[in-house]
Amino acid sequence: MGLTAESSGFNVLNKSFNIESKNNKPVIALAGNPNTGKSTVFNGLTGLKQHTGNWPGKTVTQAQGLFIHNNQEFILVDLPGTYSLLSNSTEEMIARDFICFAQPNTTIVVTDASNLERNLNLVLQVMELTDKVILCLNLMDEAKRKNININIEKLQKELRIPIIPTIARDNKGLHKLKETTYKICNNLIKVKPTKIEYSEKVESAVAKIVPILKANIGQISNKVNLRWLALRLIEGDKTILQAIEKYFFNNDLSIDQIPEGEVQTNGVNY
Amino acid sequence: MELITKHSDKITKIFKQVDNAFNGDEKEKLRDQLVKDIYLSAEIIANKSVSVGKRKAEWSEKVDDILTSKLLGFPIMLLMLGGVFWLTIAGANVPSAMLAKALFWFEARITDFFVWAHAPKWIHGILVLGVYRTMAWVVSVMLPPMAIFFPLFTLMEDLGYLPRIAFNLDNFFKKSGAHGKQSLTMSMGFGCNAAGVIAARIIDSPREKLIAIITNNFVPCNGRFPTLIILASIFMGTVVNKTYGSFIAAAIVVGLVLVGISITLLVSWGLSKTVLKGVPSTFTLELPPYRKPQLGQILVRSFIDRTLFVLGRAVMVAAPAGVVVWVFANVGINGINLINYVSNFLNPFAVLIGLDGVILLAFILGLPANEIVIPILVMSYLSAGAMLEPDNTNALHDILVNNGWTWVTALSTMLFSLLHFPCGTTLLTIRKETGSTKWAVFTFILTTVIAIIVNLLVVQLINLFL
């Protein structure tokens, strides 16, 4: 068939997210609430090596850039600033789809250290979706000024993901952020984040839905966590299944159902 | 062959199966529970790892607590605005009189020169009584209040007080079905309505953006503030009590600003209930930090960008207009000069709304720029033969009184100036920003109709009680 699962993965990146990754350069997503200094982190990491465009088919601005660490090139994609990944707006859907379907090698969540509780909602939701998460605790100076003390060791124990305090404005902590990103991308450290524990009612609903999903679209369970998908259906998200159809069943030929158009362009007869 | 439609069926099937697994409103409750669980987890983790030490509230927060408090926010806002107007009104009288004296002394000298040179009477008429006298009026009447008002206003902007005003008003805009950010675009309108219309770009929803654009004109801009301040100080101040004249005049201008804001809210509410229906979208207004004002910058900017700009525009337009008005006033059909001809035609309607034909004509001729309304008005009266003592400190007051003005006329003129059609620049900007002539015309008609209705009501009410 000529197409492996991996190459078609890059096909998804290119076609659906406007991101071209030559020579298997790792792709890093930058998520975070608005007003956390996410853009400052982005600029601090990429410097002048960046360009902006739009997310395919959307009017939301997309910024991507390059940075080099230990002689390795990384593609950094700035996701829209959102408070959550619940599909309330176009921005949230873009962020969710990117982490879920583009499957970036690492996702950095930028948070406002002086406002951690509100920011943690997004962090927890990203941790549900991917294991490769780094928490960037930005605006540490502001937190200090407001006399807010964050026990980073304790937080790390709770979340079980790497936590990097930064003051992006002064370029502080960004080197360590790059280093940690490098390590995760090259499997030098393994991350296994804590998952949110839901109340019994929600958990029993998940237990009801997962078998339904397994029976219908079980073949994608190695790509998308079915428990997560069940939670989206509980949440009332009507778009997630369409997105799965769009990203997996139209693009990824490693899955047994093949849309007619793809077959013809590849010249394979069935 | 598996086709895309098959998957769509599959999706429907999954949705159906999932739906069948739950009854009634169970799913709705589950969704709430799910979101609650996420928030609870975040709260628990944050509580375990974050501690907030005691700290002194920053001075800016303390100041904000007072400036934007429910109880004191509005009184402080009114006092600040009132203080600025009072300083302007009280401070402008003396320099204004001095300037007038100097400029009219000079006019007498030029006249002496024309007489000595045996120049024809019409040349003296056009150049001295038309052009020079007009410019002298504009400069002596408008320069002093502007030179005081603009630096003070720029200072308020520079300190960061305007966003606090916006913060105080935010809630009112939401209640009237408009966007909270409209309080910001309205604040911009105090500087220049065209700028306020452009500022409406910060509002994403097209419906709320249109409301902000259409209603921006109801707050007085740089071009109209001088008119309001001048009329308030020479008329309204002296009506009740001479000693407190400047306080009363300042209070009147504050009152007019409040009327403008109320009408903005009222019209926004009306529009969002009729032509531009919809639910207001939410946003969080963040207050920018206070900045240390740069006094040198303020003086230079307010003098060059505002005072000289407004004055320059007034003089540039008023000088040629002086010629035109002088000619119109001295050329006639059947013994009636052209100004009288037109203003007589407008008069019956103008009187209904508390103005006279000449005032209405001045507003119409003032379409290109609001700052030339007073100059045109004065020229029209002067050319009609009213003589004045150049060294009289209250010369403008006398001219107006000699032409039949009372405090009701002044009030009506101020109200009409506040509410009437936007200037030409603003109308063009509306067309550009909305991408259609329709909304510019709509704004023109709406504002004018509202001005006429309000004036009519006020004048008729006053007539009823006096």
XYZ file of C-alpha atoms in Angstrom:
736
model
C 0.000 0.000 0.000
C 2.990 2.260 0.177
C 1.834 4.306 3.140
C 2.838 3.448 6.654
C 1.011 4.656 9.697
C 3.867 6.981 10.506
C 4.111 8.747 7.182
C 0.382 9.202 7.062
C 0.669 10.754 10.529
C 2.767 13.494 9.013
C 0.225 13.659 6.243
C -2.363 14.589 8.895
C -0.041 17.266 10.276
C 0.481 18.787 6.890
C -3.020 18.520 5.491
C -5.126 19.274 8.529
C -2.902 21.566 10.572
C -0.664 23.307 7.992
C 2.472 21.994 9.634
C 5.329 20.614 7.609
C 7.753 18.468 9.513
C 10.638 17.371 7.320
C 13.045 14.671 8.540
C 10.804 13.742 11.465
C 11.479 16.946 13.392
C 9.664 16.742 16.723
C 6.526 18.881 16.934
C 5.923 20.747 20.206
C 2.540 22.260 21.086
C 2.303 25.335 23.287
C -1.016 25.524 25.167
C -2.187 27.839 27.932
C -4.815 30.247 29.228
C -4.973 33.771 27.781
C -2.777 36.331 29.599
C -0.238 33.841 30.899
C 2.623 35.193 28.817
C 2.285 32.315 26.350
C 3.347 34.543 23.458
C 6.381 35.699 25.435
C 7.380 32.070 25.981
C 6.829 31.400 22.288
C 8.968 34.373 21.262
C 11.580 33.537 23.868
C 11.919 29.977 22.559
C 11.850 30.666 18.827
C 13.351 34.135 18.535
C 12.981 35.356 14.969
C 12.477 31.902 13.479
C 8.684 32.014 13.272
C 5.854 32.655 10.892
C 2.118 33.098 11.218
C -0.823 31.905 9.187
C -4.303 30.603 9.848
C -5.543 27.266 11.080
C -6.895 25.472 8.004
C -10.444 26.597 7.318
C -10.581 28.786 10.431
C -10.100 32.498 11.035
C -7.986 31.813 14.102
C -4.340 32.851 13.802
C -1.741 30.123 13.911
C 1.870 30.830 14.825
C 4.671 28.329 14.438
C 8.400 28.585 14.827
C 11.649 26.682 15.133
C 14.147 26.286 17.921
C 17.341 24.299 18.159
C 18.514 22.499 21.254
C 21.456 20.076 21.466
C 21.753 20.305 17.667
C 18.187 19.073 17.237
C 15.530 21.158 15.525
C 12.053 21.402 17.050
C 8.878 22.794 15.525
C 6.926 24.843 18.050
C 3.202 25.397 17.402
C 1.402 28.095 19.380
C -2.144 26.895 20.133
C -4.943 29.447 20.695
C -5.186 30.640 24.301
C -8.020 28.737 26.028
C -9.321 28.152 29.522
C -10.264 24.552 28.828
C -10.428 21.849 26.179
C -14.178 21.392 26.555
C -15.517 22.150 23.120
C -17.082 25.532 23.860
C -15.439 27.583 21.121
C -13.484 27.309 17.895
C -10.281 28.038 19.803
C -10.872 25.225 22.262
C -11.702 22.835 19.463
C -8.509 23.710 17.581
C -6.402 23.146 20.700
C -8.171 19.863 21.453
C -7.917 18.563 17.873
C -4.249 19.451 17.648
C -3.250 17.628 20.807
C -5.553 14.703 20.054
C -4.929 14.189 16.331
C -1.618 15.853 15.462
C -0.227 14.059 18.536
C 2.657 16.456 19.186
C 5.816 14.933 20.637
C 5.498 17.180 23.675
C 2.852 19.638 24.874
C 3.974 22.570 27.011
C 1.175 24.145 29.047
C 2.027 27.715 30.023
C 0.368 28.822 33.272
C 0.181 31.996 35.313
C 1.931 31.141 38.589
C 0.008 33.868 40.385
C -3.263 32.283 39.344
C -2.504 28.581 39.459
C -5.871 27.137 40.435
C -7.699 28.593 37.451
C -4.871 27.493 35.146
C -4.739 23.939 36.494
C -8.095 23.118 34.879
C -6.477 23.247 31.461
C -3.357 21.396 32.660
C -5.457 18.521 34.000
C -7.413 18.284 30.762
C -4.248 18.197 28.666
C -2.862 15.492 30.977
C -5.947 13.386 30.237
C -5.250 13.596 26.545
C -1.504 13.047 26.346
C 1.256 11.771 28.600
C 3.968 14.003 27.207
C 3.164 17.177 29.120
C 5.382 19.848 30.641
C 3.979 22.436 33.012
C 5.625 25.816 32.453
C 5.034 27.899 35.571
C 5.390 31.359 34.070
C 5.129 34.831 35.661
C 6.996 33.619 38.753
C 8.032 37.222 39.455
C 4.410 38.307 39.595
C 3.581 35.458 41.989
C 6.489 36.488 44.186
C 5.327 40.094 44.150
C 1.891 38.987 45.256
C 3.542 36.841 47.938
C 2.191 33.622 46.456
C 4.347 30.632 47.286
C 4.226 27.513 45.156
C 5.703 24.307 46.542
C 6.999 22.898 43.293
C 8.014 19.530 44.741
C 4.551 18.979 46.147
C 2.929 20.061 42.898
C 5.172 17.683 40.982
C 4.147 14.847 43.293
C 0.483 15.631 42.695
C 0.666 15.966 38.922
C 3.622 13.703 38.165
C 4.770 15.797 35.195
C 7.898 17.974 34.809
C 7.359 21.482 36.181
C 9.577 24.332 34.995
C 9.269 27.730 36.720
C 10.002 30.576 34.294
C 10.062 34.340 33.934
C 9.805 34.403 30.159
C 10.045 38.199 30.036
C 13.575 37.983 31.433
C 14.416 34.777 29.564
C 14.655 32.911 32.877
C 13.979 29.165 32.909
C 13.606 28.863 29.134
C 16.840 26.884 28.768
C 15.583 24.296 31.225
C 12.260 24.212 29.374
C 14.111 23.370 26.140
C 16.223 20.769 27.880
C 13.186 19.013 29.349
C 11.403 19.137 25.992
C 14.466 17.568 24.388
C 14.542 14.796 26.978
C 10.865 13.923 26.575
C 11.045 13.933 22.781
C 14.047 11.610 22.832
C 12.543 9.300 25.454
C 15.237 10.190 27.980
C 12.528 10.672 30.575
C 9.206 8.913 30.746
C 6.182 10.800 32.011
C 3.109 9.166 33.461
C 0.754 11.918 34.575
C -1.834 11.585 37.306
C -5.331 11.264 35.863
C -8.339 13.104 37.162
C -10.452 10.990 39.477
C -14.090 11.501 38.678
C -16.962 10.929 41.010
C -18.699 7.602 40.993
C -21.577 8.743 38.820
C -19.241 9.838 36.039
C -17.050 6.757 36.346
C -20.005 4.392 36.052
C -21.180 6.292 32.970
C -17.716 5.896 31.452
C -17.936 2.171 32.164
C -21.201 2.056 30.231
C -19.927 3.968 27.197
C -16.486 2.424 26.686
C -17.884 -0.978 25.563
C -20.109 0.786 23.030
C -17.067 2.550 21.604
C -15.010 -0.625 21.609
C -17.670 -2.445 19.628
C -17.950 0.285 17.014
C -14.543 1.879 16.606
C -12.302 -0.392 18.616
C -9.588 -0.256 15.953
C -8.546 3.263 16.960
C -7.991 2.433 20.622
C -4.227 2.511 20.104
C -4.514 6.073 18.836
C -7.152 7.634 21.045
C -7.867 6.769 24.622
C -11.425 5.410 24.608
C -11.965 6.506 28.207
C -11.183 10.050 27.173
C -13.552 9.714 24.236
C -16.280 8.451 26.553
C -15.774 11.493 28.766
C -16.217 13.746 25.719
C -19.521 12.053 24.915
C -20.651 12.551 28.509
C -19.642 16.162 28.185
C -22.080 16.362 25.269
C -19.425 17.050 22.658
C -21.049 16.363 19.285
C -17.972 17.236 17.242
C -15.429 14.757 18.548
C -16.692 11.732 16.604
C -16.822 13.762 13.397
C -13.262 14.849 14.089
C -12.193 11.246 14.572
C -13.823 10.336 11.295
C -12.104 13.234 9.556
C -8.630 12.668 10.935
C -8.436 8.876 11.158
C -10.768 7.406 8.622
C -10.069 9.834 5.792
C -6.343 10.163 6.146
C -4.920 7.173 7.862
C -4.704 4.209 5.500
C -3.365 1.896 8.161
C -6.913 1.494 9.366
C -8.938 -1.042 7.459
C -11.739 1.195 6.178
C -10.506 3.132 3.190
C -12.454 5.956 1.613
C -12.918 5.612 -2.125
C -11.079 8.812 -3.094
C -7.867 7.705 -1.428
C -7.987 4.344 -3.178
C -8.206 5.881 -6.601
C -5.406 8.375 -6.092
C -3.143 5.580 -4.984
C -4.035 3.462 -7.968
C -4.871 0.400 -5.968
C -7.695 -1.799 -7.095
C -9.895 -3.694 -4.743
C -16.419 -0.829 -0.139
C -16.434 1.264 2.985
C -17.522 4.824 2.327
C -17.519 7.979 4.375
C -21.291 7.845 4.695
C -20.892 4.512 6.422
C -18.926 6.199 9.168
C -21.534 8.891 9.496
C -24.051 6.144 10.031
C -21.662 4.676 12.528
C -21.498 7.981 14.387
C -25.251 8.188 14.510
C -25.336 4.631 15.763
C -22.828 5.381 18.529
C -24.751 8.484 19.580
C -27.973 6.490 19.670
C -26.455 3.688 21.727
C -24.902 6.152 24.156
C -28.174 8.024 24.457
C -30.063 4.810 25.093
C -27.711 3.988 27.961
C -28.985 6.992 29.918
C -32.422 8.210 30.726
C -33.891 11.696 30.534
C -31.896 14.513 32.072
C -29.303 12.143 33.489
C -26.807 13.171 30.789
C -27.260 16.865 31.541
C -26.464 16.222 35.211
C -23.482 14.083 34.272
C -22.014 16.896 32.218
C -22.240 19.311 35.131
C -20.718 16.706 37.428
C -17.847 16.121 35.009
C -16.960 19.805 34.842
C -17.336 20.091 38.621
C -14.964 17.151 39.134
C -12.271 18.805 37.001
C -12.578 22.070 38.935
C -12.551 20.221 42.233
C -9.360 18.334 41.310
C -7.698 21.615 40.339
C -8.794 23.189 43.608
C -7.516 20.301 45.729
C -4.132 20.240 43.998
C -3.777 24.017 44.173
C -4.659 24.040 47.871
C -2.008 21.414 48.586
C 0.812 23.196 46.817
C 0.048 26.924 46.859
C 0.229 29.134 49.921
C -0.537 32.830 49.883
C 1.437 34.865 52.386
C 0.206 38.012 53.995
C 0.914 40.982 51.881
C 0.220 44.629 51.781
C -2.272 45.480 49.083
C -0.500 47.419 46.400
C -1.330 51.100 46.347
C -2.760 50.778 42.847
C -5.222 48.154 44.051
C -6.252 50.353 46.944
C -6.786 53.267 44.570
C -8.750 51.033 42.207
C -10.929 49.814 45.051
C -11.977 53.404 45.656
C -12.162 54.629 42.053
C -14.244 51.673 40.900
C -16.268 51.056 44.048
C -20.026 50.794 43.751
C -20.576 53.603 46.218
C -17.849 56.090 45.338
C -17.050 55.258 41.698
C -19.678 57.503 40.191
C -19.415 60.491 42.551
C -15.637 60.528 42.055
C -16.069 60.331 38.293
C -18.463 63.287 38.352
C -16.159 65.268 40.640
C -13.142 64.616 38.412
C -14.977 65.655 35.255
C -16.568 68.602 37.051
C -13.193 69.711 38.390
C -11.654 69.659 34.930
C -14.524 71.681 33.473
C -14.483 74.149 36.360
C -10.756 74.797 36.015
C -11.300 75.358 32.310
C -14.218 77.719 32.716
C -12.816 79.679 35.640
C -9.380 79.897 34.111
C -10.362 80.835 30.573
C -12.170 84.127 31.244
C -9.205 86.390 31.890
C -6.883 85.267 29.080
C -9.863 85.203 26.747
C -10.700 88.852 27.511
C -7.051 89.849 27.166
C -6.723 88.116 23.822
C -9.923 89.722 22.553
C -8.749 93.148 23.637
C -5.393 92.732 21.929
C -6.821 91.307 18.715
C -9.533 93.955 18.384
C -7.069 96.716 19.165
C -5.108 95.391 16.228
C -8.242 95.339 14.066
C -8.724 99.028 14.733
C -5.145 99.691 13.626
C -5.678 97.750 10.359
C -8.859 99.699 9.753
C -6.896 102.936 10.296
C -4.429 101.697 7.681
C -7.192 100.927 5.159
C -8.709 104.365 5.690
C -5.298 106.015 5.261
C -4.719 104.036 2.049
C -8.158 104.993 0.693
C -8.956 101.315 0.105
C -12.417 100.533 -1.315
C -15.028 99.772 1.308
C -15.701 96.213 0.101
C -12.035 95.200 0.382
C -12.029 96.363 3.981
C -15.277 94.482 4.469
C -14.023 91.173 3.173
C -10.517 91.252 4.605
C -11.049 92.950 7.941
C -14.683 92.462 8.874
C -14.798 89.068 7.190
C -11.522 87.192 7.463
C -9.631 88.960 10.255
C -12.549 89.448 12.615
C -13.589 85.816 12.237
C -10.132 84.558 13.006
C -9.807 86.912 15.937
C -13.037 85.501 17.302
C -12.014 81.928 16.884
C -8.675 82.529 18.541
C -9.852 84.635 21.473
C -12.922 82.569 22.286
C -11.633 79.068 21.628
C -7.927 79.124 22.380
C -7.941 79.739 26.167
C -10.465 77.055 27.149
C -8.781 74.562 24.856
C -5.329 75.404 26.176
C -6.563 74.596 29.691
C -8.977 71.753 28.986
C -6.861 69.609 26.688
C -3.797 69.276 28.946
C -6.062 68.391 31.886
C -7.948 65.835 29.839
C -4.725 64.364 28.461
C -3.468 64.116 32.046
C -6.538 62.048 33.012
C -5.931 59.774 30.037
C -2.241 59.455 30.808
C -2.865 58.538 34.448
C -5.043 55.668 33.289
C -8.298 57.084 34.652
C -10.326 56.620 31.446
C -10.247 52.774 31.666
C -11.595 53.157 35.226
C -14.508 55.178 33.858
C -15.031 52.377 31.355
C -14.963 49.867 34.210
C -17.640 51.780 36.115
C -19.868 51.866 33.045
C -19.207 48.303 31.850
C -22.194 46.832 33.638
C -24.624 49.395 32.228
C -23.600 48.535 28.690
C -24.097 44.827 29.288
C -27.536 45.554 30.711
C -28.481 47.541 27.632
C -27.688 44.555 25.416
C -24.419 45.996 24.138
C -20.836 44.813 24.621
C -18.911 45.817 27.752
C -16.057 46.993 25.560
C -18.354 49.718 24.245
C -17.530 51.646 27.410
C -13.974 51.826 26.044
C -14.924 52.918 22.533
C -17.226 55.521 24.058
C -14.355 56.856 26.157
C -12.334 57.160 22.965
C -15.197 59.182 21.520
C -14.574 61.884 24.121
C -11.387 62.547 22.210
C -12.651 62.113 18.672
C -15.737 60.290 17.431
C -13.997 59.112 14.272
C -11.326 57.531 16.497
C -14.066 56.020 18.665
C -15.679 54.470 15.595
C -12.361 52.946 14.525
C -11.801 51.722 18.093
C -14.989 49.632 17.763
C -12.800 47.112 15.906
C -11.940 45.673 19.342
C -15.507 44.339 19.528
C -15.726 40.958 17.792
C -19.458 40.496 17.465
C -20.671 42.409 14.374
C -23.975 43.247 16.050
C -22.388 44.821 19.110
C -19.770 46.555 16.992
C -22.514 48.280 14.983
C -24.241 49.445 18.164
C -20.964 50.917 19.414
C -20.365 52.670 16.076
C -23.842 54.113 15.726
C -24.008 55.483 19.262
C -20.450 56.805 19.539
C -21.514 60.286 18.460
C -23.541 60.874 21.644
C -20.482 61.815 23.659
C -18.929 65.210 22.926
C -15.605 65.141 21.086
C -12.717 67.613 21.132
C -14.483 69.657 18.468
C -17.673 69.995 20.512
C -16.333 70.328 24.050
C -15.211 73.951 23.429
C -18.708 74.851 22.200
C -20.299 73.321 25.281
C -17.801 74.884 27.662
C -18.024 78.344 26.092
C -21.803 78.430 26.015
C -22.062 77.044 29.531
C -19.661 79.619 30.920
C -21.098 82.709 29.240
C -24.758 81.810 29.621
C -25.645 79.199 32.151
C -23.106 80.384 34.709
C -24.540 83.867 35.019
C -28.203 82.897 35.053
C -28.530 81.935 38.699
C -25.733 83.499 40.618
C -22.630 85.385 39.504
C -20.404 84.323 42.403
C -20.794 80.615 41.801
C -21.106 81.059 38.048
C -18.129 78.910 37.113
C -19.283 76.060 39.385
C -22.737 76.088 37.880
C -21.307 76.174 34.375
C -19.053 73.196 35.143
C -22.002 71.308 36.607
C -23.976 71.987 33.439
C -21.238 70.523 31.236
C -21.020 67.450 33.502
C -24.794 67.180 33.224
C -24.572 67.291 29.438
C -21.948 64.542 29.429
C -24.280 62.453 31.592
C -27.166 63.130 29.212
C -24.902 61.978 26.380
C -23.987 58.760 28.206
C -27.634 58.089 29.144
C -28.746 58.541 25.544
C -25.914 56.264 24.411
C -27.203 53.542 26.743
C -30.827 54.162 25.856
C -30.216 54.033 22.108
C -27.964 50.954 22.507
C -30.769 49.274 24.400
C -33.309 50.298 21.757
C -31.114 49.061 18.907
C -30.406 45.716 20.580
C -34.138 45.212 21.042
C -35.097 46.131 17.476
C -32.761 46.481 14.497
C -29.790 44.682 16.037
C -31.279 41.926 18.188
C -29.138 39.497 20.150
C -27.629 38.395 23.429
C -24.549 40.316 24.649
C -21.338 38.317 24.614
C -19.170 38.295 27.702
C -15.608 39.420 28.214
C -13.300 40.225 31.095
C -12.153 43.813 31.385
C -8.657 44.051 32.793
C -7.556 47.367 34.231
C -4.184 48.562 32.939
C -1.676 49.655 35.590
C -1.413 53.312 36.553
C 1.401 55.067 34.842
C 3.412 58.009 35.959
C 2.285 60.806 33.670
C 4.994 62.494 31.665
C 4.238 66.174 32.106
C 6.382 67.418 29.233
C 4.773 64.904 26.887
C 1.300 65.873 28.050
C 1.885 69.567 27.451
C 3.410 69.042 24.026
C 0.876 66.464 22.922
C -2.198 68.258 24.174
C -0.999 71.545 22.711
C 0.156 70.320 19.312
C -2.117 67.334 18.691
C -5.249 68.789 20.158
C -5.260 72.541 20.790
C -3.405 73.605 17.656
C -5.089 70.906 15.583
C -8.614 71.896 16.563
C -7.844 75.611 16.422
C -6.037 75.224 13.117
C -8.956 73.408 11.597
C -11.355 76.029 12.935
C -9.304 78.903 11.519
C -8.620 77.192 8.206
C -12.267 76.573 7.579
C -13.502 79.719 9.258
C -11.354 82.176 7.274
C -12.706 81.322 3.832
C -16.097 80.823 5.413
C -15.686 84.361 6.746
C -15.445 85.615 3.180
C -18.433 83.590 2.090
C -20.532 84.633 5.049
C -19.561 88.299 4.632
C -20.528 88.144 0.956
C -23.755 86.329 1.764
C -24.526 88.919 4.392
C -23.928 91.844 2.070
C -25.396 90.507 -1.145
C -29.134 90.308 -1.222
C -32.219 89.582 -3.199
C -34.905 92.251 -2.957
C -33.105 93.918 -0.087
C -32.862 90.780 2.023
C -29.336 89.380 2.315
C -28.681 85.715 1.546
C -28.007 84.678 5.120
C -31.278 86.141 6.246
C -32.925 84.509 3.270
C -31.813 81.024 4.233
C -32.061 81.498 7.973
C -35.539 83.004 7.660
C -36.508 79.908 5.769
C -35.129 77.653 8.532
C -36.375 79.855 11.352
C -39.925 78.554 11.968
C -38.652 74.990 12.426
C -35.539 76.057 14.337
C -37.614 78.011 16.865
C -39.625 74.880 17.638
C -36.475 73.148 18.878
C -35.207 76.184 20.792
C -32.764 77.459 18.182
C -33.070 80.126 15.517
C -32.506 79.957 11.765
C -28.925 81.226 12.041
C -27.948 78.602 14.644
C -29.445 75.772 12.599
C -27.684 77.106 9.497
C -24.403 77.156 11.445
C -24.882 73.498 12.413
C -25.597 72.565 8.798
C -22.593 74.537 7.497
C -20.565 72.988 10.319
C -20.967 69.468 8.899
C -17.298 69.275 7.800
C -16.059 69.976 11.333
C -17.887 70.675 14.572
C -15.390 73.271 15.743
C -16.533 75.835 13.168
C -20.129 76.032 14.361
C -19.501 78.866 16.852
C -17.304 80.890 14.450
C -19.926 80.665 11.699
C -22.613 81.614 14.161
C -20.750 84.685 15.348
C -19.889 85.757 11.827
C -23.443 85.488 10.696
C -24.628 87.651 13.587
C -21.824 90.175 13.173
C -22.269 90.543 9.439
C -25.904 91.216 10.001
C -24.830 94.506 11.482
C -24.590 93.935 15.222
C -21.914 96.246 16.595
C -19.908 95.421 19.637
C -17.475 97.117 21.947
C -14.156 95.377 21.303
C -12.938 95.838 24.866
C -16.051 94.408 26.430
C -15.043 91.312 28.405
C -18.339 89.659 27.706
C -18.491 90.549 24.052
C -19.700 87.177 22.845
C -22.410 87.150 25.472
C -23.586 90.568 24.259
C -23.607 89.569 20.611
C -25.729 86.550 21.388
C -28.095 88.467 23.685
C -28.496 91.184 21.075
C -29.609 88.468 18.713
C -32.298 87.268 21.013
C -30.515 84.508 22.943
C -31.737 83.454 26.360
C -30.468 80.646 28.563
C -33.035 78.421 26.860
C -31.398 79.121 23.495
C -27.997 78.295 24.963
C -29.274 75.059 26.515
C -30.977 74.048 23.260
C -27.826 74.791 21.261
C -25.717 72.721 23.652
C -28.160 69.800 23.535
C -28.348 69.949 19.754
C -24.549 70.093 19.527
C -24.335 67.044 21.796
C -26.842 64.911 19.921
C -26.974 66.054 16.290
C -25.453 64.320 13.234
C -21.769 63.354 13.378
C -19.191 65.437 11.531
C -18.233 64.585 7.955
C -15.057 62.759 8.992
C -16.949 60.515 11.400
C -19.612 59.717 8.805
C -16.955 58.733 6.279
C -15.258 56.602 8.932
C -18.551 54.842 9.712
C -18.975 54.056 6.033
C -15.462 52.681 5.855
C -15.666 50.610 9.049
C -19.089 49.093 8.353
C -18.390 48.693 4.656
C -21.704 50.230 3.679
C -23.178 53.667 3.097
C -26.373 52.362 4.640
C -25.099 52.511 8.228
C -23.599 55.987 7.780
C -26.949 57.269 6.510
C -28.761 55.387 9.271
C -26.522 57.008 11.907
C -27.025 60.443 10.382
C -30.800 60.110 10.419
C -31.018 58.419 13.818
C -28.858 60.987 15.620
C -30.594 63.938 14.000
C -34.047 62.615 14.772
C -33.045 61.991 18.384
C -31.568 65.512 18.657
C -34.775 67.025 17.302
C -36.996 64.957 19.590
C -34.965 65.713 22.727
C -34.777 69.436 21.914
C -38.464 69.583 21.133
C -39.357 67.906 24.432
C -37.031 70.072 26.511
C -38.106 73.353 24.913
C -41.794 72.568 25.112
C -41.430 71.500 28.750
C -39.613 74.722 29.628
C -42.257 76.769 27.823
C -44.910 74.977 29.787
C -43.415 75.944 33.120
C -42.164 79.460 32.363
